[in-house]
């Protein structure tokens, strides 16, 4: 949940009035808000405004008015801003906030000063935000419940009880019941056509403003039910495999500059089948292991299965063993251990074969404990500097329990830089103080973060995430443009290397040139990608003559991506010229970047200026009527997550841990015995999914080798095939105790299906008889 908070030293500075105008075009929201707060106490309060900003949000306008004073935030080039900071008093307020506040993550913060008793402050905040796409195809817009007026200020004239989260449009208040201190209007636009909306609050009927239903308006009529965040889902007509929005150039800007050209945002949500006949090679899997987890080091390889299962609460070797065994043939992998330094099993990722798997399993015992520093940043930079393997999407599995306090911002900058090139699955333990960092890494890369309460949980959850990582994905993604002669496209944010099932990605591009035929006002874009070996191709036509939008929301989003791109690239003379031009445009648009800093100025209302897209006269800064105040983009180091879609995840995880501790029981001896046997079975499985008929396998199954050989259905059944069916049936029978065996079973089934001479029904009957169980033939269709 992206949110906004207004904080003071006491909670008595309350939000009384709210006016919000939101324009949503496909998957971009342009928000203009005005918030009125009042100090309801009889003493003055020190106040500060805080707005969390994630990587898909651009805050471009902020100003506040208190009595005859006005505070306005604006961007300056970083070098000039540093000079201004020297003249700014009270910066210790922001430093205190950074270290002491309970929130965590990047925020926009502005110190507003002292608010006298019963006095008001009005805050104007404008931002642009890229909206997430929900699994059912809806664009989701959220507004936090903290920024609605308290119900004390709203005289509810009636009460209702609702059984559903989203309410139908006909559950609304009549006109005379509208709240004067709550004005929340939403304008919806899409070339696809607006179908309908869902909202957890009462709202006016959807009013179409175009005959073709490509635009509509709706207003909020009450607060969200049960004081929840406002959640608005917007549904467009048709499928959303491909969506394109064009924004006209700023007529005042010179052609060839970003503002002087049109820009286009293309949203990709590939259609990915659930089951792919030929999935192809599945990717590159990198396992990053915190060496502080390895308290029992130097374990002989032959003892690994026994130790991993006899002491599941203290040994992470078990997790690595199951992950390695669960990987599919044809992928690539590597294992890194990190502490004060980091080490890799291999100089670069290696192909998953029987030899490489055996080698990796044998080297797990070489990971030594390290309770010193934590160079996760250096490890990530080393990984990101390694070229991607074509056709093998990169996915990181990070296991840790360390606190990472001083490098969180740098780590997130690196993750953000390469967010389209990889995905992170993070497994911090419940004792990890940097839980929020790892959740942010997972969210930014569209992965997953699981808070681990024991090593048994770690193994189970890690294998579940590996199952997700092996789901079908779109790869080989490319876009092809068809524009009128004289126009061409320059991509600013490129298409990602891959898009996983259920995800979307947005690219931004600049349209250069002059069309030779002014009457042609349409272009087309074609999306091409593969899922496994199956090609897909979609073409979308879009208008090159959209309605003008003086607020330029798409240009602001495009500018943000351009500035980050320039910050990460080289510093040649040509690039410096481009950077200078881009920074000049960013200052006029109010788009923060690595090249700019925010400066806030307090002045008398009569001397105030406010003109969008224009810089103030520097001489105004030093007039007697104005002064500089603390205002910056900060990285807070608290514990409450503000980067994320919802703080409920954190609460649920903590509650689950508390319940686990309250309900803790001694381990079931029989369960541990069966688990130990299953680990031995898993350790004996080959990389291709099969098992060899050996004494060790028979012993792990509680049988003698003579009994296993005697019960082989016929001489025509190869020993390896018979052993594989037997192990598969045994694992499946105890699946309720071995919840992470599904991938191993699937590997075995694939191998068996490739053995055309195997009589599966005959083998299954013999295995059931020998093991004294009943597993149905459906097991072979996993």
XYZ file of C-alpha atoms in Angstrom:
782
model
C 0.000 0.000 0.000
C 1.492 3.285 -1.039
C 0.469 5.895 1.480
C 0.849 9.369 2.836
C 1.173 10.354 6.457
C 1.070 13.668 8.241
C 2.894 13.511 11.540
C 3.249 15.838 14.490
C 4.752 15.436 17.938
C 1.237 14.586 19.165
C -1.740 13.083 17.326
C -3.952 16.118 18.045
C -3.099 17.742 14.693
C -6.064 16.274 12.875
C -7.173 16.117 9.276
C -10.449 18.011 8.942
C -10.947 18.555 5.210
C -9.878 16.652 2.133
C -10.138 17.461 -1.567
C -8.684 14.952 -4.027
C -8.907 14.902 -7.816
C -7.549 11.763 -9.452
C -7.182 11.204 -13.192
C -6.511 7.587 -14.127
C -5.539 6.815 -17.695
C -5.069 3.091 -18.197
C -2.373 2.366 -15.584
C -1.179 5.846 -14.580
C -2.792 7.999 -11.885
C -2.349 11.773 -11.684
C -3.297 12.940 -8.180
C -3.999 16.498 -7.027
C -4.835 16.775 -3.329
C -5.470 19.442 -0.736
C -5.474 18.488 2.952
C -6.585 20.705 5.798
C -5.212 19.998 9.294
C -5.988 21.754 12.595
C -4.207 21.799 15.929
C -7.073 20.985 18.299
C -5.028 21.442 21.481
C -4.345 24.526 23.568
C -0.578 24.281 23.101
C 1.568 24.726 20.005
C 2.781 21.638 18.153
C 5.885 20.998 16.093
C 4.687 19.465 12.818
C 6.190 17.579 9.891
C 4.706 16.138 6.707
C 5.925 12.735 5.523
C 5.050 11.044 2.239
C 6.463 7.587 1.409
C 7.676 7.399 -2.182
C 8.238 4.113 -3.976
C 9.957 3.599 -7.316
C 6.702 4.049 -9.259
C 5.718 7.391 -7.728
C 6.825 10.926 -8.645
C 5.998 13.694 -6.161
C 6.298 16.877 -8.201
C 4.418 19.591 -6.249
C 4.271 20.360 -2.537
C 3.350 23.537 -0.713
C 1.764 24.348 2.626
C 0.078 27.477 3.993
C -0.162 28.455 7.669
C -1.702 31.839 8.325
C 0.209 34.386 6.257
C 3.167 32.017 5.715
C 3.703 29.711 2.778
C 6.186 26.820 2.528
C 7.062 25.534 -0.910
C 9.351 22.661 -1.913
C 11.279 22.870 -5.166
C 14.139 21.152 -6.933
C 17.626 22.541 -7.437
C 20.702 21.080 -9.007
C 22.513 19.082 -6.361
C 25.599 21.298 -6.169
C 23.524 24.464 -5.761
C 21.287 22.768 -3.211
C 24.282 21.771 -1.102
C 25.218 25.423 -0.811
C 21.680 26.267 0.234
C 21.659 23.531 2.878
C 24.483 25.295 4.665
C 22.118 28.200 5.255
C 19.282 25.948 6.448
C 18.714 25.754 10.187
C 16.897 22.915 11.863
C 18.270 20.084 9.708
C 18.705 18.099 12.913
C 14.922 17.585 12.824
C 15.280 15.466 9.706
C 18.283 13.593 11.079
C 16.317 12.759 14.189
C 13.398 11.615 12.059
C 15.681 9.431 9.949
C 17.080 7.555 12.935
C 14.259 7.600 15.475
C 10.959 7.315 13.637
C 9.350 3.892 13.497
C 8.755 3.937 9.723
C 11.096 2.350 7.231
C 11.899 3.176 3.616
C 12.241 6.222 1.338
C 10.049 9.227 2.136
C 9.563 12.850 1.212
C 9.743 14.835 4.460
C 9.183 18.536 5.104
C 9.451 20.212 8.497
C 6.568 22.689 8.803
C 7.499 24.287 12.099
C 5.231 25.311 14.972
C 1.456 25.210 14.572
C -0.281 27.410 17.205
C -3.414 26.270 19.062
C -6.602 26.038 16.986
C -4.697 27.086 13.855
C -4.887 25.396 10.482
C -2.330 24.258 7.939
C -3.344 23.470 4.375
C -1.139 21.119 2.379
C -1.211 20.790 -1.396
C 0.387 17.626 -2.737
C 0.522 16.452 -6.353
C 2.025 13.225 -7.576
C 1.991 10.765 -10.471
C 1.899 7.035 -9.923
C 2.094 3.921 -12.055
C -0.727 1.602 -10.968
C -0.346 -2.140 -10.414
C -2.369 -4.553 -12.503
C -4.405 -7.073 -10.530
C -4.715 -10.758 -11.550
C -8.237 -10.143 -12.843
C -7.007 -7.338 -15.116
C -8.031 -4.355 -12.982
C -5.871 -1.283 -12.359
C -5.663 -0.667 -8.602
C -5.566 2.765 -6.995
C -5.206 3.150 -3.209
C -5.618 6.046 -0.805
C -4.621 5.470 2.832
C -7.225 5.614 5.571
C -4.860 7.841 7.586
C -5.632 10.618 5.108
C -9.358 10.626 5.482
C -11.000 13.019 7.953
C -11.804 11.360 11.254
C -15.340 10.140 11.587
C -15.773 12.581 14.482
C -15.827 15.331 11.878
C -18.341 13.571 9.649
C -21.918 13.343 10.845
C -23.045 9.990 9.561
C -26.803 10.212 8.995
C -27.325 6.480 8.699
C -25.476 3.244 9.345
C -25.229 0.136 7.207
C -23.867 -3.367 7.613
C -22.103 -4.753 4.546
C -21.044 -8.346 4.050
C -18.790 -7.747 1.031
C -15.587 -5.780 0.691
C -16.534 -4.070 -2.567
C -19.897 -2.360 -2.737
C -22.221 -1.999 -5.729
C -22.700 1.423 -7.249
C -26.345 1.684 -6.238
C -25.449 1.728 -2.513
C -24.941 5.469 -2.372
C -25.997 8.441 -0.353
C -28.489 10.947 -1.653
C -27.282 14.392 -2.618
C -28.200 16.098 0.634
C -26.087 13.589 2.590
C -22.811 14.378 0.882
C -20.024 15.473 3.212
C -18.818 19.012 2.736
C -15.364 18.252 4.106
C -14.801 15.242 1.815
C -14.492 15.815 -1.923
C -12.968 12.893 -3.762
C -13.486 12.807 -7.536
C -12.001 10.375 -10.027
C -11.786 10.730 -13.813
C -11.171 7.516 -15.791
C -9.794 7.319 -19.326
C -8.880 4.452 -21.627
C -8.930 3.869 -25.360
C -10.077 0.322 -24.540
C -13.206 1.753 -22.936
C -14.093 1.866 -19.238
C -16.165 -1.172 -18.275
C -16.888 -0.806 -14.554
C -15.293 -0.162 -11.182
C -15.287 -1.701 -7.706
C -14.664 0.251 -4.518
C -14.856 -0.456 -0.786
C -16.877 2.694 -0.225
C -20.129 4.262 -1.360
C -19.805 6.253 -4.563
C -21.870 8.021 -7.186
C -22.988 6.114 -10.288
C -20.347 5.855 -12.983
C -21.019 8.685 -15.439
C -19.686 8.293 -18.977
C -18.491 11.539 -20.522
C -17.904 10.166 -24.040
C -20.394 8.302 -26.253
C -17.835 5.528 -26.848
C -17.391 5.128 -23.066
C -13.656 5.829 -23.229
C -13.924 8.275 -20.324
C -16.019 8.369 -17.172
C -16.311 10.110 -13.812
C -17.154 8.956 -10.316
C -17.149 10.578 -6.867
C -16.639 9.177 -3.409
C -19.667 9.619 -1.159
C -18.425 8.269 2.162
C -15.388 6.952 3.965
C -14.221 3.389 3.274
C -16.040 0.862 5.365
C -14.465 -0.008 8.736
C -11.858 2.755 8.281
C -9.867 0.732 5.759
C -7.693 2.164 2.998
C -9.658 3.242 -0.043
C -9.218 0.562 -2.715
C -10.436 1.359 -6.213
C -10.336 -1.254 -8.965
C -10.827 -0.017 -12.524
C -11.845 -2.517 -15.184
C -11.328 -1.790 -18.868
C -12.982 -3.493 -21.788
C -11.281 -6.421 -23.496
C -7.971 -8.121 -22.723
C -4.926 -6.204 -21.575
C -2.081 -8.097 -23.183
C -1.025 -4.774 -24.666
C -1.995 -1.207 -23.755
C -0.584 2.074 -25.079
C -1.093 5.667 -23.935
C 0.362 8.655 -25.809
C 0.795 12.133 -24.313
C 1.265 15.192 -26.487
C 4.355 17.363 -26.366
C 4.546 20.568 -24.395
C 4.012 23.245 -27.021
C 6.342 25.625 -25.134
C 9.307 23.218 -25.222
C 11.745 22.901 -28.151
C 11.201 19.847 -30.414
C 13.753 17.111 -29.823
C 13.757 17.547 -26.051
C 11.737 15.173 -23.915
C 9.142 17.853 -23.193
C 9.160 18.920 -26.821
C 8.257 15.431 -28.083
C 5.289 13.175 -27.469
C 5.847 10.217 -25.153
C 4.196 6.824 -25.038
C 3.711 4.351 -22.205
C 3.155 0.725 -23.214
C 1.942 -1.767 -20.607
C 2.687 -5.431 -21.270
C 0.833 -8.310 -19.671
C 1.655 -11.373 -21.775
C -0.860 -14.156 -22.063
C 0.982 -17.100 -20.506
C -0.658 -20.545 -20.607
C -0.857 -22.475 -17.351
C 0.685 -25.557 -18.931
C 3.350 -25.342 -21.617
C 3.980 -28.519 -23.674
C 7.672 -27.731 -24.130
C 8.759 -25.313 -21.402
C 12.383 -25.215 -22.545
C 15.248 -24.228 -20.261
C 13.904 -22.688 -17.053
C 16.544 -20.222 -15.900
C 19.473 -19.325 -13.654
C 19.012 -19.953 -9.922
C 21.366 -18.286 -7.446
C 21.268 -19.278 -3.768
C 22.697 -16.677 -1.349
C 23.313 -18.173 2.093
C 24.074 -16.107 5.193
C 27.019 -17.827 6.870
C 25.716 -16.866 10.307
C 23.017 -19.521 9.759
C 25.671 -22.253 9.589
C 26.438 -22.982 13.211
C 27.140 -26.680 12.592
C 29.888 -26.540 10.001
C 32.311 -29.134 8.649
C 29.673 -31.832 8.316
C 30.808 -34.811 6.210
C 28.687 -35.091 3.041
C 27.525 -38.595 3.929
C 26.196 -37.267 7.271
C 24.322 -34.339 5.736
C 20.930 -36.076 5.312
C 21.044 -37.438 8.865
C 22.046 -34.145 10.489
C 19.670 -32.069 8.369
C 16.704 -34.062 9.542
C 17.685 -34.940 13.082
C 18.215 -31.243 13.897
C 15.912 -29.395 11.487
C 15.730 -26.300 13.677
C 19.450 -25.486 13.487
C 20.697 -26.674 10.111
C 20.166 -24.768 6.818
C 21.988 -27.508 4.900
C 18.624 -29.240 4.645
C 17.215 -26.327 2.636
C 20.101 -26.293 0.192
C 19.904 -30.055 -0.247
C 16.231 -29.994 -1.206
C 16.630 -26.972 -3.466
C 19.520 -28.532 -5.340
C 17.688 -31.816 -5.756
C 14.557 -30.025 -6.979
C 16.214 -28.111 -9.829
C 15.412 -29.250 -13.387
C 17.961 -30.439 -15.900
C 19.076 -27.734 -18.309
C 18.980 -24.842 -15.865
C 22.018 -23.021 -14.451
C 22.836 -22.461 -10.793
C 25.386 -21.188 -8.300
C 25.663 -20.972 -4.504
C 27.091 -17.972 -2.651
C 27.859 -17.693 1.054
C 28.199 -14.238 2.560
C 29.365 -12.665 5.792
C 32.149 -10.132 6.180
C 33.178 -11.391 2.734
C 31.414 -13.515 0.156
C 32.398 -16.660 -1.710
C 30.938 -18.512 -4.678
C 30.939 -22.248 -5.319
C 31.746 -21.537 -8.972
C 33.269 -18.476 -10.729
C 30.073 -18.283 -12.765
C 26.828 -20.219 -12.912
C 27.155 -23.798 -14.132
C 24.724 -26.032 -15.959
C 22.731 -28.360 -13.729
C 23.968 -31.887 -14.389
C 24.534 -34.981 -12.279
C 28.188 -34.051 -11.886
C 27.594 -30.388 -10.930
C 24.798 -31.343 -8.525
C 26.942 -33.969 -6.771
C 29.787 -31.487 -6.542
C 27.552 -28.792 -5.014
C 26.004 -31.177 -2.470
C 29.500 -32.236 -1.419
C 30.591 -28.625 -0.963
C 27.701 -27.585 1.286
C 29.691 -28.789 4.291
C 32.505 -26.356 3.398
C 30.369 -23.328 4.299
C 31.868 -22.035 7.548
C 29.966 -19.874 10.066
C 30.728 -16.161 10.078
C 29.200 -13.869 12.701
C 31.086 -10.752 11.597
C 30.039 -8.105 9.084
C 27.684 -8.505 6.138
C 28.810 -7.608 2.624
C 25.495 -8.282 0.899
C 25.893 -5.105 -1.164
C 29.228 -6.272 -2.576
C 27.775 -9.682 -3.361
C 24.787 -8.210 -5.204
C 27.023 -5.897 -7.217
C 29.199 -8.864 -8.154
C 26.156 -10.851 -9.283
C 24.633 -7.953 -11.215
C 27.914 -7.355 -13.044
C 27.807 -10.930 -14.379
C 26.154 -11.081 -17.825
C 22.736 -12.678 -18.012
C 22.520 -16.070 -19.652
C 20.377 -15.857 -22.760
C 17.125 -17.717 -22.293
C 17.756 -18.257 -18.579
C 15.958 -15.677 -16.397
C 17.892 -14.889 -13.237
C 16.261 -15.588 -9.868
C 17.881 -15.035 -6.467
C 17.052 -16.970 -3.287
C 18.406 -15.072 -0.260
C 18.545 -16.682 3.208
C 19.620 -14.488 6.112
C 19.216 -13.529 9.744
C 21.531 -10.515 9.862
C 20.788 -6.855 10.389
C 21.829 -4.668 7.472
C 21.603 -1.105 8.701
C 24.115 1.101 6.923
C 23.688 -0.054 3.316
C 19.931 -0.449 2.902
C 19.556 2.528 0.573
C 22.508 1.458 -1.592
C 21.192 -2.117 -1.757
C 17.745 -0.938 -2.871
C 19.315 1.346 -5.483
C 21.122 -1.654 -6.979
C 18.015 -3.826 -6.852
C 15.950 -1.078 -8.490
C 18.548 -0.632 -11.206
C 18.308 -4.292 -12.230
C 14.688 -4.932 -11.268
C 13.698 -5.837 -14.842
C 16.518 -8.379 -15.086
C 15.911 -10.629 -12.101
C 13.572 -11.682 -9.313
C 14.317 -12.021 -5.573
C 12.888 -14.587 -3.172
C 13.935 -13.615 0.345
C 13.845 -15.701 3.528
C 14.786 -13.599 6.577
C 14.374 -15.309 9.929
C 12.065 -13.893 12.555
C 15.152 -12.529 14.371
C 16.266 -10.533 11.309
C 16.053 -6.781 12.022
C 16.261 -5.972 8.297
C 13.050 -7.793 7.407
C 11.635 -4.701 5.671
C 14.639 -4.438 3.376
C 14.164 -7.967 2.115
C 10.446 -7.471 1.688
C 11.211 -4.367 -0.380
C 13.685 -6.314 -2.533
C 11.070 -8.978 -3.203
C 8.356 -6.432 -3.960
C 10.564 -4.408 -6.293
C 11.495 -7.464 -8.350
C 8.025 -9.079 -8.151
C 9.329 -11.961 -6.087
C 8.294 -13.047 -2.597
C 9.454 -12.568 0.991
C 8.763 -15.163 3.680
C 9.517 -14.632 7.369
C 11.018 -17.919 8.572
C 10.352 -19.231 12.073
C 12.392 -22.461 11.871
C 14.639 -24.241 9.385
C 11.875 -26.739 8.636
C 9.731 -23.805 7.584
C 12.641 -22.458 5.575
C 12.908 -25.656 3.546
C 9.200 -25.911 2.950
C 8.745 -22.252 2.009
C 11.872 -22.180 -0.141
C 10.697 -25.139 -2.205
C 7.261 -23.534 -2.562
C 8.935 -20.413 -3.946
C 11.049 -22.557 -6.252
C 7.811 -24.021 -7.593
C 6.671 -20.492 -8.338
C 10.026 -19.678 -9.913
C 9.594 -22.629 -12.270
C 6.182 -21.498 -13.518
C 5.870 -20.567 -17.204
C 7.166 -17.143 -18.158
C 7.369 -14.946 -21.220
C 10.890 -14.600 -22.589
C 12.470 -13.206 -25.719
C 10.277 -10.116 -25.323
C 10.505 -7.548 -28.097
C 8.470 -4.573 -29.309
C 8.202 -3.481 -32.942
C 6.852 -0.063 -33.866
C 4.931 0.966 -36.972
C 4.654 4.765 -37.102
C 3.856 7.234 -39.897
C 6.824 8.117 -42.069
C 8.976 10.771 -40.430
C 8.408 9.537 -36.870
C 10.621 7.216 -34.852
C 10.752 5.889 -31.302
C 13.536 6.155 -28.733
C 12.990 3.739 -25.861
C 13.788 5.107 -22.398
C 12.701 2.207 -20.226
C 13.173 -0.985 -22.194
C 11.105 -4.145 -22.131
C 12.279 -6.549 -19.405
C 14.223 -9.730 -20.053
C 11.241 -11.788 -18.929
C 7.743 -11.385 -17.507
C 6.415 -13.988 -15.123
C 2.915 -15.361 -14.987
C 0.427 -12.837 -13.582
C 2.808 -9.856 -13.830
C 2.946 -6.809 -16.033
C 5.659 -4.381 -17.084
C 5.544 -0.841 -18.462
C 7.969 0.709 -20.913
C 8.353 4.398 -21.726
C 9.488 5.867 -25.034
C 9.929 9.222 -26.764
C 8.449 9.829 -30.230
C 10.792 11.940 -32.395
C 10.393 13.695 -35.703
C 7.634 15.167 -37.812
C 5.057 13.058 -39.628
C 5.222 13.602 -43.392
C 1.501 12.992 -43.749
C -0.370 15.000 -41.111
C -3.610 13.125 -41.822
C -2.224 9.831 -40.527
C -2.721 9.998 -36.764
C -2.356 6.332 -35.847
C 0.559 4.136 -34.954
C 0.940 0.494 -34.043
C 3.090 -1.557 -31.713
C 3.600 -5.320 -31.890
C 4.581 -7.427 -28.904
C 6.447 -10.644 -29.593
C 7.548 -13.206 -27.000
C 7.909 -16.921 -26.361
C 6.545 -19.167 -23.650
C 8.765 -22.201 -23.864
C 9.038 -22.891 -27.581
C 5.607 -21.431 -28.357
C 5.680 -17.990 -30.049
C 3.116 -15.274 -29.352
C 2.386 -12.131 -31.329
C 0.019 -9.233 -30.507
C -0.476 -5.944 -32.366
C -2.191 -2.846 -30.973
C -3.105 0.296 -32.902
C -3.172 3.562 -30.964
C -3.909 7.227 -31.576
C -1.063 9.687 -32.031
C -3.426 12.636 -31.409
C -4.632 12.270 -27.826
C -6.418 15.004 -25.928
C -3.952 17.552 -24.512
C -2.986 17.253 -20.855
C -1.246 20.326 -19.476
C -0.247 18.445 -16.325
C 1.991 16.096 -18.341
C 1.780 13.024 -16.054
C 3.336 10.654 -18.605
C 6.177 13.065 -19.299
C 6.921 13.155 -15.580
C 7.039 9.353 -15.327
C 9.150 9.134 -18.481
C 11.485 11.821 -17.150
C 11.998 9.862 -13.931
C 13.079 6.759 -15.850
C 15.311 8.808 -18.170
C 17.117 10.441 -15.264
C 17.780 7.126 -13.519
C 18.978 5.678 -16.806
C 21.401 8.591 -17.297
C 22.630 8.274 -13.705
C 23.602 4.646 -14.294
C 25.202 5.079 -17.699
C 28.582 6.517 -18.707
C 29.816 10.109 -18.661
C 30.931 10.798 -22.208
C 30.647 14.355 -23.543
C 27.522 13.533 -25.557
C 25.897 11.920 -22.560
C 26.786 14.921 -20.389
C 25.002 17.194 -22.860
C 21.968 14.926 -22.785
C 22.090 14.836 -19.010
C 22.271 18.619 -18.772
C 19.203 18.966 -20.983
C 17.321 16.267 -19.077
C 18.136 17.782 -15.689
C 16.931 21.171 -16.913
C 13.646 19.571 -17.959
C 13.372 17.675 -14.680
C 13.730 20.905 -12.716
C 10.894 22.478 -14.667
C 8.705 19.389 -14.179
C 9.625 18.952 -10.524
C 10.851 15.372 -11.033
C 13.407 14.301 -8.380
C 16.501 12.504 -9.615
C 20.063 11.573 -8.591
C 21.145 14.964 -10.007
C 18.812 17.121 -7.926
C 17.918 17.896 -4.326
C 14.857 19.410 -2.727
C 14.907 22.824 -1.076
C 11.919 24.228 0.830
C 11.363 27.927 1.349
C 9.146 29.709 3.869
C 7.898 33.140 2.846
C 5.090 35.588 3.401
C 2.006 34.920 1.310
C 2.207 38.353 -0.275
C 5.704 37.556 -1.560
C 5.007 33.958 -2.529
C 5.314 32.705 -6.047
C 3.887 29.515 -7.385
C 4.074 28.691 -11.057
C 4.251 25.095 -12.239
C 7.263 24.206 -14.383
C 9.140 27.424 -13.581
C 12.102 27.934 -11.278
C 12.060 30.809 -8.805
C 14.372 33.774 -9.121
C 17.406 32.864 -6.963
C 17.433 36.372 -5.525
C 14.068 35.621 -3.906
C 15.740 33.067 -1.663
C 17.690 35.738 0.149
C 14.969 38.321 0.561
C 14.151 39.269 4.170
C 10.660 37.793 3.854
C 11.695 34.168 3.253
C 13.975 31.547 4.764
C 15.078 27.986 4.063
C 13.640 25.055 6.018
C 14.521 21.314 6.182
C 12.976 19.337 3.342
C 14.537 16.223 1.812
C 14.054 12.783 0.390
C 15.083 10.563 3.307
C 15.645 6.886 3.942
C 14.045 6.053 7.281
C 15.498 3.202 9.333
C 12.528 2.267 11.504
C 10.571 -0.986 11.615
C 7.171 -0.168 10.146
C 7.024 -0.939 6.393
C 5.891 1.951 4.236
C 7.183 0.782 0.869
C 4.683 -1.952 0.557
C 1.179 -2.564 -0.705
C -0.025 -3.401 2.793
C 1.333 -3.415 6.314
C -0.973 -6.325 7.093
C 1.694 -8.796 5.964
C 3.986 -7.713 8.783
C 1.223 -7.967 11.371
C 0.177 -11.421 10.177
C 3.734 -12.712 10.260
C 4.278 -11.501 13.824
C 0.964 -12.992 14.967
C 1.766 -16.298 13.316
C 5.105 -16.410 15.102
C 3.444 -15.660 18.439
C 0.893 -18.419 17.930
C 3.652 -20.828 16.968
C 5.528 -20.083 20.179
C 2.381 -20.464 22.297
C 1.491 -23.751 20.660
C 4.993 -25.192 20.526
C 5.156 -28.927 21.152
C 7.960 -31.433 21.411
C 8.807 -32.986 18.024
C 6.917 -36.125 17.145
C 9.429 -38.990 17.212
C 7.681 -40.964 14.489
C 7.435 -37.887 12.275
C 11.164 -37.181 12.667
C 11.956 -40.794 11.835
C 9.942 -40.629 8.637
C 11.426 -37.232 7.823
C 14.921 -38.556 8.285
C 14.140 -41.406 5.904
C 12.712 -39.009 3.339
C 15.877 -36.904 3.454
C 17.926 -40.015 2.752
C 15.664 -40.875 -0.173
C 16.025 -37.288 -1.492
C 19.804 -37.345 -1.115
C 19.913 -40.466 -3.311
C 17.813 -39.017 -6.150
C 19.687 -38.335 -9.390
C 19.685 -34.989 -11.187
C 17.392 -36.387 -13.888
C 14.800 -37.412 -11.287
C 15.550 -41.155 -11.130
C 16.861 -43.388 -8.332
C 19.349 -46.238 -8.626
C 18.461 -49.600 -7.080
C 20.968 -49.645 -4.214
C 21.242 -50.963 -0.682
C 21.124 -47.368 0.596
C 17.781 -46.745 -1.117
C 16.293 -49.978 0.188
C 17.456 -49.104 3.707
C 15.942 -45.611 3.492
C 12.619 -47.229 2.564
C 12.849 -49.647 5.487
C 13.437 -52.643 3.196
C 16.254 -54.988 2.289
C 17.780 -54.900 -1.158
C 16.897 -58.585 -1.607
C 13.194 -57.863 -0.982
C 13.255 -54.949 -3.444
C 14.890 -57.015 -6.168
C 12.602 -59.996 -5.527
C 9.466 -57.873 -5.964
C 10.594 -56.332 -9.278
C 7.581 -56.949 -11.582
C 9.594 -58.631 -14.357
C 13.023 -58.939 -15.887
C 11.884 -56.477 -18.575
C 11.599 -53.699 -16.012
C 14.945 -51.972 -15.631
C 16.230 -51.774 -12.015
C 16.448 -47.972 -12.206
C 12.845 -47.649 -13.373
C 11.640 -49.999 -10.616
C 13.637 -48.124 -7.958
C 12.241 -44.800 -9.206
C 8.625 -46.002 -9.008
C 9.264 -47.388 -5.550
C 10.837 -44.168 -4.232
C 8.139 -42.081 -5.878
C 5.350 -44.089 -4.261
C 7.069 -43.925 -0.869
C 7.486 -40.124 -1.050
C 3.909 -39.661 -2.167
C 2.585 -41.860 0.621
C 4.283 -39.659 3.237
C 3.572 -36.371 1.487
C 1.619 -35.106 4.484
C 4.915 -35.183 6.398
C 7.174 -34.178 3.497
C 5.335 -31.158 2.123
C 8.237 -30.102 -0.103
C 8.521 -33.274 -2.214
C 6.239 -32.195 -5.076
C 9.035 -30.954 -7.329
C 11.048 -34.112 -6.694
C 8.026 -36.245 -7.567
C 7.432 -34.226 -10.724
C 11.044 -34.800 -11.816
C 10.656 -38.523 -11.246
C 7.400 -38.634 -13.214
C 8.950 -36.806 -16.160
C 11.839 -39.257 -16.206
C 9.467 -42.251 -16.053
C 7.309 -40.907 -18.880
C 10.425 -40.722 -21.049
C 11.131 -44.432 -20.429
C 8.746 -45.871 -23.018
C 9.347 -49.522 -22.069
C 8.247 -49.114 -18.441
C 4.896 -50.683 -17.520
C 3.824 -48.067 -14.985
C 0.589 -49.760 -13.855
C 2.393 -53.045 -13.216
C 5.198 -51.303 -11.315
C 2.750 -49.244 -9.257
C 0.819 -52.348 -8.191
C 4.034 -54.075 -7.093
C 5.263 -50.966 -5.233
C 1.965 -50.602 -3.347
C 2.130 -54.253 -2.352
C 5.734 -54.072 -1.169
C 5.292 -50.819 0.795
C 1.873 -51.722 2.180
C 0.172 -48.585 0.847
C -2.239 -47.526 -1.864
C -1.153 -44.788 -4.252
C -3.388 -44.244 -7.274
C -2.137 -44.132 -10.896
C -2.885 -40.393 -11.005
C 0.518 -39.932 -9.369
C 2.135 -40.280 -12.803
C 0.243 -37.241 -14.083
C 1.693 -34.768 -11.543
